[in-house]
Short mmCIF file of N, CA and C in Angstrom, two decimals:
data_model
loop_
_atom_site.label_atom_id
_atom_site.label_comp_id
_atom_site.label_asym_id
_atom_site.label_seq_id
_atom_site.Cartn_x
_atom_site.Cartn_y
_atom_site.Cartn_z
N MET A 1 49.92 -57.64 99.60
CA MET A 1 49.40 -57.24 98.30
C MET A 1 50.58 -56.91 97.38
N LYS A 2 50.58 -57.49 96.19
CA LYS A 2 51.66 -57.25 95.23
C LYS A 2 51.47 -55.89 94.56
N PRO A 3 52.58 -55.18 94.33
CA PRO A 3 52.46 -53.92 93.59
C PRO A 3 52.12 -54.21 92.13
N ASP A 4 51.42 -53.29 91.50
CA ASP A 4 51.05 -53.46 90.10
C ASP A 4 52.18 -52.88 89.24
N TYR A 5 53.10 -53.75 88.81
CA TYR A 5 54.26 -53.30 88.06
C TYR A 5 53.91 -52.73 86.70
N LYS A 6 52.82 -53.21 86.10
CA LYS A 6 52.41 -52.67 84.81
C LYS A 6 52.05 -51.21 84.92
N LEU A 7 51.32 -50.84 85.97
CA LEU A 7 50.96 -49.44 86.15
C LEU A 7 52.19 -48.59 86.41
N VAL A 8 53.11 -49.11 87.18
CA VAL A 8 54.35 -48.38 87.45
C VAL A 8 55.12 -48.18 86.15
N ALA A 9 55.24 -49.23 85.37
CA ALA A 9 55.97 -49.14 84.11
C ALA A 9 55.28 -48.18 83.16
N LYS A 10 53.95 -48.26 83.09
CA LYS A 10 53.21 -47.37 82.20
C LYS A 10 53.41 -45.91 82.61
N ALA A 11 53.31 -45.63 83.90
CA ALA A 11 53.50 -44.26 84.38
C ALA A 11 54.92 -43.78 84.08
N LYS A 12 55.90 -44.64 84.29
CA LYS A 12 57.29 -44.27 84.02
C LYS A 12 57.48 -43.97 82.54
N TYR A 13 56.91 -44.82 81.69
CA TYR A 13 57.00 -44.64 80.24
C TYR A 13 56.34 -43.33 79.82
N ILE A 14 55.14 -43.07 80.31
CA ILE A 14 54.41 -41.85 79.94
C ILE A 14 55.19 -40.62 80.37
N HIS A 15 55.74 -40.62 81.57
CA HIS A 15 56.50 -39.46 82.04
C HIS A 15 57.80 -39.29 81.26
N ALA A 16 58.45 -40.38 80.91
CA ALA A 16 59.67 -40.29 80.09
C ALA A 16 59.34 -39.71 78.73
N ASN A 17 58.22 -40.13 78.16
CA ASN A 17 57.80 -39.61 76.85
C ASN A 17 57.47 -38.12 76.95
N ALA A 18 56.77 -37.74 78.00
CA ALA A 18 56.40 -36.33 78.20
C ALA A 18 57.64 -35.46 78.39
N ASP A 19 58.60 -35.94 79.16
CA ASP A 19 59.83 -35.17 79.37
C ASP A 19 60.59 -34.99 78.06
N LEU A 20 60.69 -36.06 77.28
CA LEU A 20 61.38 -35.99 76.00
C LEU A 20 60.62 -35.07 75.04
N ALA A 21 59.30 -35.19 75.01
CA ALA A 21 58.49 -34.32 74.14
C ALA A 21 58.70 -32.86 74.49
N SER A 22 58.72 -32.54 75.77
CA SER A 22 58.94 -31.16 76.20
C SER A 22 60.30 -30.65 75.71
N GLU A 23 61.32 -31.47 75.89
CA GLU A 23 62.67 -31.09 75.45
C GLU A 23 62.70 -30.83 73.94
N ILE A 24 62.17 -31.76 73.17
CA ILE A 24 62.24 -31.64 71.71
C ILE A 24 61.32 -30.53 71.21
N TRP A 25 60.11 -30.44 71.73
CA TRP A 25 59.20 -29.39 71.27
C TRP A 25 59.78 -28.01 71.56
N HIS A 26 60.40 -27.82 72.73
CA HIS A 26 60.98 -26.51 73.02
C HIS A 26 62.12 -26.19 72.06
N GLU A 27 62.86 -27.18 71.64
CA GLU A 27 63.94 -26.96 70.67
C GLU A 27 63.38 -26.67 69.27
N VAL A 28 62.40 -27.43 68.84
CA VAL A 28 61.87 -27.30 67.48
C VAL A 28 61.01 -26.05 67.32
N TYR A 29 60.10 -25.82 68.25
CA TYR A 29 59.07 -24.80 68.06
C TYR A 29 59.40 -23.44 68.66
N LYS A 30 60.56 -23.27 69.26
CA LYS A 30 60.92 -21.97 69.83
C LYS A 30 60.97 -20.89 68.75
N ARG A 31 61.19 -21.28 67.51
CA ARG A 31 61.24 -20.33 66.40
C ARG A 31 59.86 -19.79 66.03
N TYR A 32 58.82 -20.53 66.39
CA TYR A 32 57.48 -20.23 65.89
C TYR A 32 56.50 -19.72 66.93
N TYR A 33 56.81 -19.92 68.20
CA TYR A 33 55.89 -19.52 69.26
C TYR A 33 56.63 -18.81 70.38
N PRO A 34 56.02 -17.78 70.96
CA PRO A 34 56.61 -17.17 72.16
C PRO A 34 56.67 -18.22 73.28
N ALA A 35 57.57 -18.03 74.21
CA ALA A 35 57.85 -19.02 75.27
C ALA A 35 56.58 -19.45 76.02
N LYS A 36 55.74 -18.51 76.41
CA LYS A 36 54.54 -18.87 77.18
C LYS A 36 53.57 -19.69 76.34
N GLN A 37 53.41 -19.33 75.07
CA GLN A 37 52.53 -20.11 74.20
C GLN A 37 53.08 -21.52 74.00
N LEU A 38 54.38 -21.62 73.83
CA LEU A 38 55.01 -22.92 73.64
C LEU A 38 54.83 -23.79 74.89
N ASP A 39 55.03 -23.20 76.05
CA ASP A 39 54.81 -23.95 77.30
C ASP A 39 53.37 -24.45 77.38
N THR A 40 52.43 -23.61 76.98
CA THR A 40 51.01 -23.99 77.00
C THR A 40 50.74 -25.12 76.01
N LEU A 41 51.31 -25.03 74.80
CA LEU A 41 51.13 -26.09 73.81
C LEU A 41 51.68 -27.42 74.31
N VAL A 42 52.87 -27.38 74.86
CA VAL A 42 53.48 -28.62 75.38
C VAL A 42 52.62 -29.19 76.49
N GLU A 43 52.18 -28.36 77.41
CA GLU A 43 51.36 -28.84 78.52
C GLU A 43 50.03 -29.41 78.02
N THR A 44 49.44 -28.76 77.03
CA THR A 44 48.15 -29.19 76.51
C THR A 44 48.25 -30.45 75.65
N LEU A 45 49.30 -30.55 74.84
CA LEU A 45 49.39 -31.62 73.85
C LEU A 45 50.35 -32.75 74.19
N GLN A 46 51.37 -32.48 75.02
CA GLN A 46 52.40 -33.49 75.23
C GLN A 46 52.79 -33.70 76.69
N SER A 47 51.96 -33.24 77.61
CA SER A 47 52.22 -33.52 79.02
C SER A 47 51.89 -34.99 79.28
N ALA A 48 52.27 -35.48 80.45
CA ALA A 48 51.96 -36.87 80.81
C ALA A 48 50.45 -37.10 80.78
N ASP A 49 49.68 -36.14 81.27
CA ASP A 49 48.22 -36.29 81.25
C ASP A 49 47.68 -36.33 79.83
N ALA A 50 48.20 -35.48 78.94
CA ALA A 50 47.75 -35.46 77.54
C ALA A 50 48.11 -36.76 76.84
N ILE A 51 49.30 -37.26 77.09
CA ILE A 51 49.72 -38.53 76.47
C ILE A 51 48.87 -39.68 76.99
N GLU A 52 48.61 -39.68 78.28
CA GLU A 52 47.76 -40.74 78.84
C GLU A 52 46.36 -40.69 78.24
N GLU A 53 45.83 -39.51 78.05
CA GLU A 53 44.51 -39.37 77.42
C GLU A 53 44.56 -39.87 75.97
N ASP A 54 45.64 -39.54 75.25
CA ASP A 54 45.81 -40.06 73.89
C ASP A 54 45.82 -41.59 73.89
N ILE A 55 46.58 -42.17 74.79
CA ILE A 55 46.67 -43.64 74.87
C ILE A 55 45.30 -44.24 75.15
N ASP A 56 44.54 -43.58 76.02
CA ASP A 56 43.18 -44.05 76.31
C ASP A 56 42.28 -43.96 75.07
N ASN A 57 42.66 -43.12 74.10
CA ASN A 57 41.91 -42.98 72.86
C ASN A 57 42.60 -43.69 71.69
N ASP A 58 43.31 -44.76 72.00
CA ASP A 58 43.90 -45.67 71.01
C ASP A 58 45.08 -45.09 70.24
N VAL A 59 45.76 -44.10 70.78
CA VAL A 59 47.00 -43.62 70.17
C VAL A 59 48.14 -44.45 70.74
N ASN A 60 49.03 -44.87 69.87
CA ASN A 60 50.18 -45.70 70.25
C ASN A 60 51.44 -44.85 70.27
N TYR A 61 52.08 -44.74 71.42
CA TYR A 61 53.32 -43.98 71.58
C TYR A 61 54.49 -44.94 71.68
N PHE A 62 55.61 -44.55 71.07
CA PHE A 62 56.83 -45.36 71.13
C PHE A 62 58.03 -44.45 71.36
N LEU A 63 58.87 -44.83 72.30
CA LEU A 63 60.15 -44.16 72.46
C LEU A 63 61.13 -44.79 71.48
N VAL A 64 61.99 -43.97 70.90
CA VAL A 64 63.03 -44.46 70.00
C VAL A 64 64.31 -44.53 70.80
N VAL A 65 64.87 -45.73 70.93
CA VAL A 65 66.06 -45.96 71.74
C VAL A 65 67.17 -46.50 70.83
N LEU A 66 68.33 -45.90 70.93
CA LEU A 66 69.48 -46.32 70.14
C LEU A 66 70.68 -46.43 71.07
N GLY A 67 71.28 -47.61 71.14
CA GLY A 67 72.43 -47.81 72.02
C GLY A 67 72.14 -47.50 73.47
N GLY A 68 70.91 -47.80 73.90
CA GLY A 68 70.54 -47.56 75.29
C GLY A 68 70.13 -46.12 75.59
N LYS A 69 70.21 -45.23 74.58
CA LYS A 69 69.83 -43.82 74.78
C LYS A 69 68.50 -43.55 74.11
N THR A 70 67.63 -42.86 74.82
CA THR A 70 66.36 -42.45 74.24
C THR A 70 66.62 -41.23 73.38
N ILE A 71 66.31 -41.36 72.09
CA ILE A 71 66.67 -40.29 71.14
C ILE A 71 65.48 -39.66 70.44
N GLY A 72 64.28 -40.16 70.69
CA GLY A 72 63.11 -39.59 70.04
C GLY A 72 61.86 -40.37 70.38
N TYR A 73 60.78 -40.00 69.72
CA TYR A 73 59.53 -40.72 69.92
C TYR A 73 58.64 -40.51 68.70
N PHE A 74 57.67 -41.42 68.57
CA PHE A 74 56.65 -41.25 67.55
C PHE A 74 55.34 -41.82 68.07
N ALA A 75 54.25 -41.39 67.45
CA ALA A 75 52.92 -41.84 67.87
C ALA A 75 52.03 -41.92 66.64
N TRP A 76 51.17 -42.94 66.65
CA TRP A 76 50.23 -43.11 65.54
C TRP A 76 48.91 -43.65 66.06
N LYS A 77 47.88 -43.47 65.23
CA LYS A 77 46.56 -44.00 65.54
C LYS A 77 46.01 -44.62 64.26
N MET A 78 45.50 -45.82 64.39
CA MET A 78 44.87 -46.49 63.25
C MET A 78 43.44 -45.98 63.15
N GLU A 79 43.08 -45.52 61.97
CA GLU A 79 41.73 -45.03 61.72
C GLU A 79 41.06 -45.94 60.69
N ASN A 80 39.84 -45.62 60.31
CA ASN A 80 39.07 -46.50 59.41
C ASN A 80 39.83 -46.87 58.14
N THR A 81 40.35 -45.88 57.44
CA THR A 81 41.00 -46.15 56.15
C THR A 81 42.45 -45.73 56.12
N ALA A 82 42.98 -45.26 57.25
CA ALA A 82 44.33 -44.69 57.25
C ALA A 82 45.03 -44.88 58.58
N LEU A 83 46.34 -44.81 58.52
CA LEU A 83 47.15 -44.68 59.72
C LEU A 83 47.47 -43.19 59.83
N HIS A 84 47.16 -42.61 60.96
CA HIS A 84 47.43 -41.20 61.21
C HIS A 84 48.70 -41.11 62.05
N LEU A 85 49.76 -40.61 61.44
CA LEU A 85 51.03 -40.40 62.15
C LEU A 85 50.91 -39.07 62.88
N LEU A 86 50.82 -39.13 64.20
CA LEU A 86 50.59 -37.94 65.00
C LEU A 86 51.88 -37.22 65.38
N HIS A 87 52.93 -37.99 65.63
CA HIS A 87 54.21 -37.39 66.06
C HIS A 87 55.36 -38.23 65.52
N LEU A 88 56.41 -37.55 65.11
CA LEU A 88 57.68 -38.20 64.77
C LEU A 88 58.76 -37.17 65.06
N TYR A 89 59.42 -37.33 66.20
CA TYR A 89 60.42 -36.37 66.64
C TYR A 89 61.69 -37.10 67.06
N LEU A 90 62.81 -36.55 66.63
CA LEU A 90 64.12 -37.05 67.03
C LEU A 90 64.93 -35.90 67.61
N LYS A 91 65.82 -36.21 68.53
CA LYS A 91 66.73 -35.20 69.04
C LYS A 91 67.59 -34.69 67.88
N PRO A 92 68.01 -33.42 67.94
CA PRO A 92 68.71 -32.82 66.80
C PRO A 92 69.90 -33.61 66.28
N GLU A 93 70.68 -34.19 67.17
CA GLU A 93 71.90 -34.88 66.74
C GLU A 93 71.61 -36.20 66.01
N TYR A 94 70.34 -36.64 66.01
CA TYR A 94 69.99 -37.89 65.34
C TYR A 94 69.16 -37.67 64.07
N ARG A 95 68.91 -36.41 63.75
CA ARG A 95 68.17 -36.11 62.52
C ARG A 95 69.11 -36.25 61.32
N GLY A 96 68.54 -36.63 60.20
CA GLY A 96 69.34 -36.76 58.97
C GLY A 96 70.18 -38.02 58.91
N LYS A 97 69.89 -38.99 59.76
CA LYS A 97 70.66 -40.23 59.81
C LYS A 97 69.80 -41.44 59.41
N ALA A 98 68.73 -41.20 58.69
CA ALA A 98 67.84 -42.22 58.15
C ALA A 98 66.93 -42.87 59.20
N LEU A 99 66.96 -42.42 60.43
CA LEU A 99 66.09 -43.00 61.45
C LEU A 99 64.62 -42.64 61.19
N GLY A 100 64.37 -41.39 60.85
CA GLY A 100 63.01 -40.97 60.54
C GLY A 100 62.47 -41.72 59.33
N ARG A 101 63.32 -41.91 58.35
CA ARG A 101 62.93 -42.67 57.15
C ARG A 101 62.53 -44.09 57.52
N ASP A 102 63.31 -44.72 58.40
CA ASP A 102 63.02 -46.09 58.80
C ASP A 102 61.73 -46.18 59.62
N ILE A 103 61.50 -45.22 60.49
CA ILE A 103 60.27 -45.19 61.28
C ILE A 103 59.07 -45.00 60.36
N LEU A 104 59.21 -44.10 59.41
CA LEU A 104 58.12 -43.86 58.45
C LEU A 104 57.83 -45.12 57.63
N ALA A 105 58.87 -45.79 57.18
CA ALA A 105 58.69 -47.04 56.41
C ALA A 105 57.99 -48.10 57.26
N THR A 106 58.32 -48.17 58.53
CA THR A 106 57.67 -49.12 59.43
C THR A 106 56.18 -48.79 59.57
N CYS A 107 55.86 -47.53 59.71
CA CYS A 107 54.45 -47.11 59.82
C CYS A 107 53.70 -47.45 58.53
N GLU A 108 54.34 -47.25 57.39
CA GLU A 108 53.70 -47.57 56.12
C GLU A 108 53.43 -49.08 56.01
N ARG A 109 54.40 -49.90 56.41
CA ARG A 109 54.20 -51.35 56.39
C ARG A 109 53.08 -51.76 57.33
N LEU A 110 53.04 -51.15 58.49
CA LEU A 110 51.98 -51.43 59.46
C LEU A 110 50.62 -51.09 58.87
N ALA A 111 50.51 -49.92 58.25
CA ALA A 111 49.24 -49.51 57.65
C ALA A 111 48.81 -50.49 56.57
N ARG A 112 49.73 -50.87 55.71
CA ARG A 112 49.41 -51.85 54.65
C ARG A 112 48.97 -53.18 55.25
N GLY A 113 49.70 -53.62 56.27
CA GLY A 113 49.38 -54.89 56.92
C GLY A 113 48.02 -54.90 57.58
N GLU A 114 47.55 -53.73 57.98
CA GLU A 114 46.23 -53.60 58.60
C GLU A 114 45.16 -53.26 57.57
N GLY A 115 45.55 -53.28 56.27
CA GLY A 115 44.58 -53.02 55.21
C GLY A 115 44.19 -51.57 55.04
N ARG A 116 45.03 -50.67 55.50
CA ARG A 116 44.74 -49.24 55.35
C ARG A 116 45.37 -48.75 54.06
N GLY A 117 44.66 -47.90 53.34
CA GLY A 117 45.11 -47.46 52.03
C GLY A 117 45.94 -46.20 52.01
N ARG A 118 46.12 -45.59 53.19
CA ARG A 118 46.90 -44.36 53.20
C ARG A 118 47.48 -44.09 54.57
N LEU A 119 48.49 -43.24 54.57
CA LEU A 119 49.10 -42.74 55.80
C LEU A 119 49.09 -41.23 55.66
N TYR A 120 48.70 -40.54 56.72
CA TYR A 120 48.73 -39.08 56.66
C TYR A 120 49.24 -38.50 57.97
N CYS A 121 49.64 -37.24 57.89
CA CYS A 121 50.17 -36.53 59.06
C CYS A 121 49.97 -35.03 58.86
N GLU A 122 50.16 -34.30 59.92
CA GLU A 122 50.17 -32.84 59.87
C GLU A 122 51.54 -32.37 60.34
N VAL A 123 52.07 -31.40 59.60
CA VAL A 123 53.39 -30.85 59.89
C VAL A 123 53.25 -29.34 60.02
N HIS A 124 54.01 -28.75 60.94
CA HIS A 124 53.97 -27.30 61.06
C HIS A 124 54.39 -26.69 59.72
N THR A 125 53.59 -25.79 59.21
CA THR A 125 53.78 -25.22 57.89
C THR A 125 55.14 -24.54 57.72
N LYS A 126 55.68 -24.00 58.79
CA LYS A 126 56.97 -23.30 58.69
C LYS A 126 58.17 -24.22 58.83
N CYS A 127 57.95 -25.49 59.15
CA CYS A 127 59.05 -26.46 59.27
C CYS A 127 59.38 -27.01 57.87
N LEU A 128 60.01 -26.20 57.08
CA LEU A 128 60.27 -26.55 55.68
C LEU A 128 61.10 -27.82 55.50
N PRO A 129 62.14 -28.05 56.31
CA PRO A 129 62.88 -29.31 56.14
C PRO A 129 62.01 -30.55 56.37
N VAL A 130 61.08 -30.46 57.30
CA VAL A 130 60.20 -31.60 57.58
C VAL A 130 59.22 -31.79 56.43
N LEU A 131 58.67 -30.71 55.93
CA LEU A 131 57.78 -30.80 54.77
C LEU A 131 58.53 -31.43 53.59
N GLN A 132 59.76 -31.00 53.38
CA GLN A 132 60.56 -31.54 52.27
C GLN A 132 60.86 -33.03 52.49
N PHE A 133 61.14 -33.41 53.72
CA PHE A 133 61.39 -34.82 54.04
C PHE A 133 60.21 -35.67 53.58
N PHE A 134 59.00 -35.27 53.96
CA PHE A 134 57.83 -36.06 53.59
C PHE A 134 57.62 -36.06 52.07
N LYS A 135 57.85 -34.94 51.43
CA LYS A 135 57.69 -34.88 49.97
C LYS A 135 58.66 -35.84 49.28
N THR A 136 59.90 -35.91 49.76
CA THR A 136 60.87 -36.82 49.14
C THR A 136 60.50 -38.28 49.36
N LYS A 137 59.65 -38.55 50.34
CA LYS A 137 59.20 -39.92 50.62
C LYS A 137 57.88 -40.23 49.93
N GLY A 138 57.46 -39.36 49.01
CA GLY A 138 56.27 -39.63 48.22
C GLY A 138 54.97 -39.10 48.78
N TYR A 139 55.03 -38.26 49.78
CA TYR A 139 53.82 -37.68 50.35
C TYR A 139 53.44 -36.43 49.57
N ARG A 140 52.14 -36.22 49.43
CA ARG A 140 51.68 -35.03 48.74
C ARG A 140 50.97 -34.12 49.72
N VAL A 141 51.07 -32.84 49.46
CA VAL A 141 50.45 -31.83 50.31
C VAL A 141 48.97 -31.77 49.98
N LEU A 142 48.14 -31.91 51.00
CA LEU A 142 46.69 -31.78 50.83
C LEU A 142 46.24 -30.35 51.08
N GLY A 143 46.99 -29.63 51.87
CA GLY A 143 46.64 -28.24 52.17
C GLY A 143 46.74 -27.94 53.64
N PRO A 144 46.35 -26.73 54.00
CA PRO A 144 46.43 -26.33 55.41
C PRO A 144 45.43 -27.09 56.26
N ALA A 145 45.80 -27.31 57.51
CA ALA A 145 44.92 -27.96 58.47
C ALA A 145 44.60 -26.96 59.57
N GLU A 146 43.34 -26.83 59.87
CA GLU A 146 42.92 -25.96 60.96
C GLU A 146 43.18 -26.67 62.28
N ALA A 147 43.97 -26.07 63.13
CA ALA A 147 44.24 -26.68 64.43
C ALA A 147 44.41 -25.58 65.47
N GLU A 148 43.88 -25.87 66.65
CA GLU A 148 43.99 -24.94 67.75
C GLU A 148 44.12 -25.75 69.03
N ALA A 149 44.98 -25.31 69.90
CA ALA A 149 45.15 -25.96 71.20
C ALA A 149 45.25 -24.87 72.26
N ALA A 150 44.42 -24.96 73.25
CA ALA A 150 44.40 -23.99 74.35
C ALA A 150 44.29 -22.56 73.84
N GLY A 151 43.51 -22.38 72.76
CA GLY A 151 43.31 -21.05 72.20
C GLY A 151 44.44 -20.56 71.33
N ILE A 152 45.43 -21.41 71.07
CA ILE A 152 46.59 -21.02 70.26
C ILE A 152 46.43 -21.65 68.88
N SER A 153 46.44 -20.81 67.87
CA SER A 153 46.32 -21.29 66.50
C SER A 153 47.65 -21.92 66.07
N MET A 154 47.54 -23.09 65.46
CA MET A 154 48.74 -23.78 64.98
C MET A 154 48.64 -23.86 63.46
N GLN A 155 49.70 -23.45 62.78
CA GLN A 155 49.73 -23.47 61.33
C GLN A 155 50.27 -24.83 60.87
N LEU A 156 49.37 -25.69 60.42
CA LEU A 156 49.77 -27.03 60.02
C LEU A 156 49.43 -27.29 58.56
N THR A 157 50.19 -28.19 57.96
CA THR A 157 49.94 -28.64 56.59
C THR A 157 49.72 -30.15 56.66
N THR A 158 48.65 -30.61 56.01
CA THR A 158 48.36 -32.04 55.97
C THR A 158 49.05 -32.65 54.75
N LEU A 159 49.73 -33.78 54.98
CA LEU A 159 50.37 -34.53 53.91
C LEU A 159 49.84 -35.95 53.94
N GLU A 160 49.77 -36.60 52.77
CA GLU A 160 49.32 -37.98 52.73
C GLU A 160 50.10 -38.76 51.68
N LYS A 161 50.10 -40.06 51.89
CA LYS A 161 50.66 -40.98 50.91
C LYS A 161 49.67 -42.11 50.76
N MET A 162 49.28 -42.37 49.51
CA MET A 162 48.44 -43.52 49.23
C MET A 162 49.33 -44.74 49.19
N LEU A 163 48.91 -45.81 49.83
CA LEU A 163 49.74 -47.00 49.95
C LEU A 163 49.30 -48.09 48.99
#
């Protein structure tokens, strides 16, 4: 019986994404959540099981690789009238180097190509540099988004861009 290499590759990819997400989320969100809450959020939202469940619900995850090094990830879901950008994270040393801008532009092109009229995302309200990044790219603030994971309230702001 031949081994199912696709399943092996998928599992490897999901675990690599989950490990990277844990690393980046702990770096980014340590300012906003106590350690135990942050561990719970990562386990609930970005563990291998959570990512696999997202993928089963039509969320597309991508690792960002530069020069053979995995430096970040992003995820999106195509909805009726919009592309929902769920995650866009880069390791600290790769932020501010236009990679996020390029990923965002790619998502916008994808949304347009699929006939979607807008792209939207939620950003942690206290992550001011990220909010500013989206504003400089033409996104407007729609307001606060109610979000809770594992009983932990998350302060998010919804941003959108009409395409």
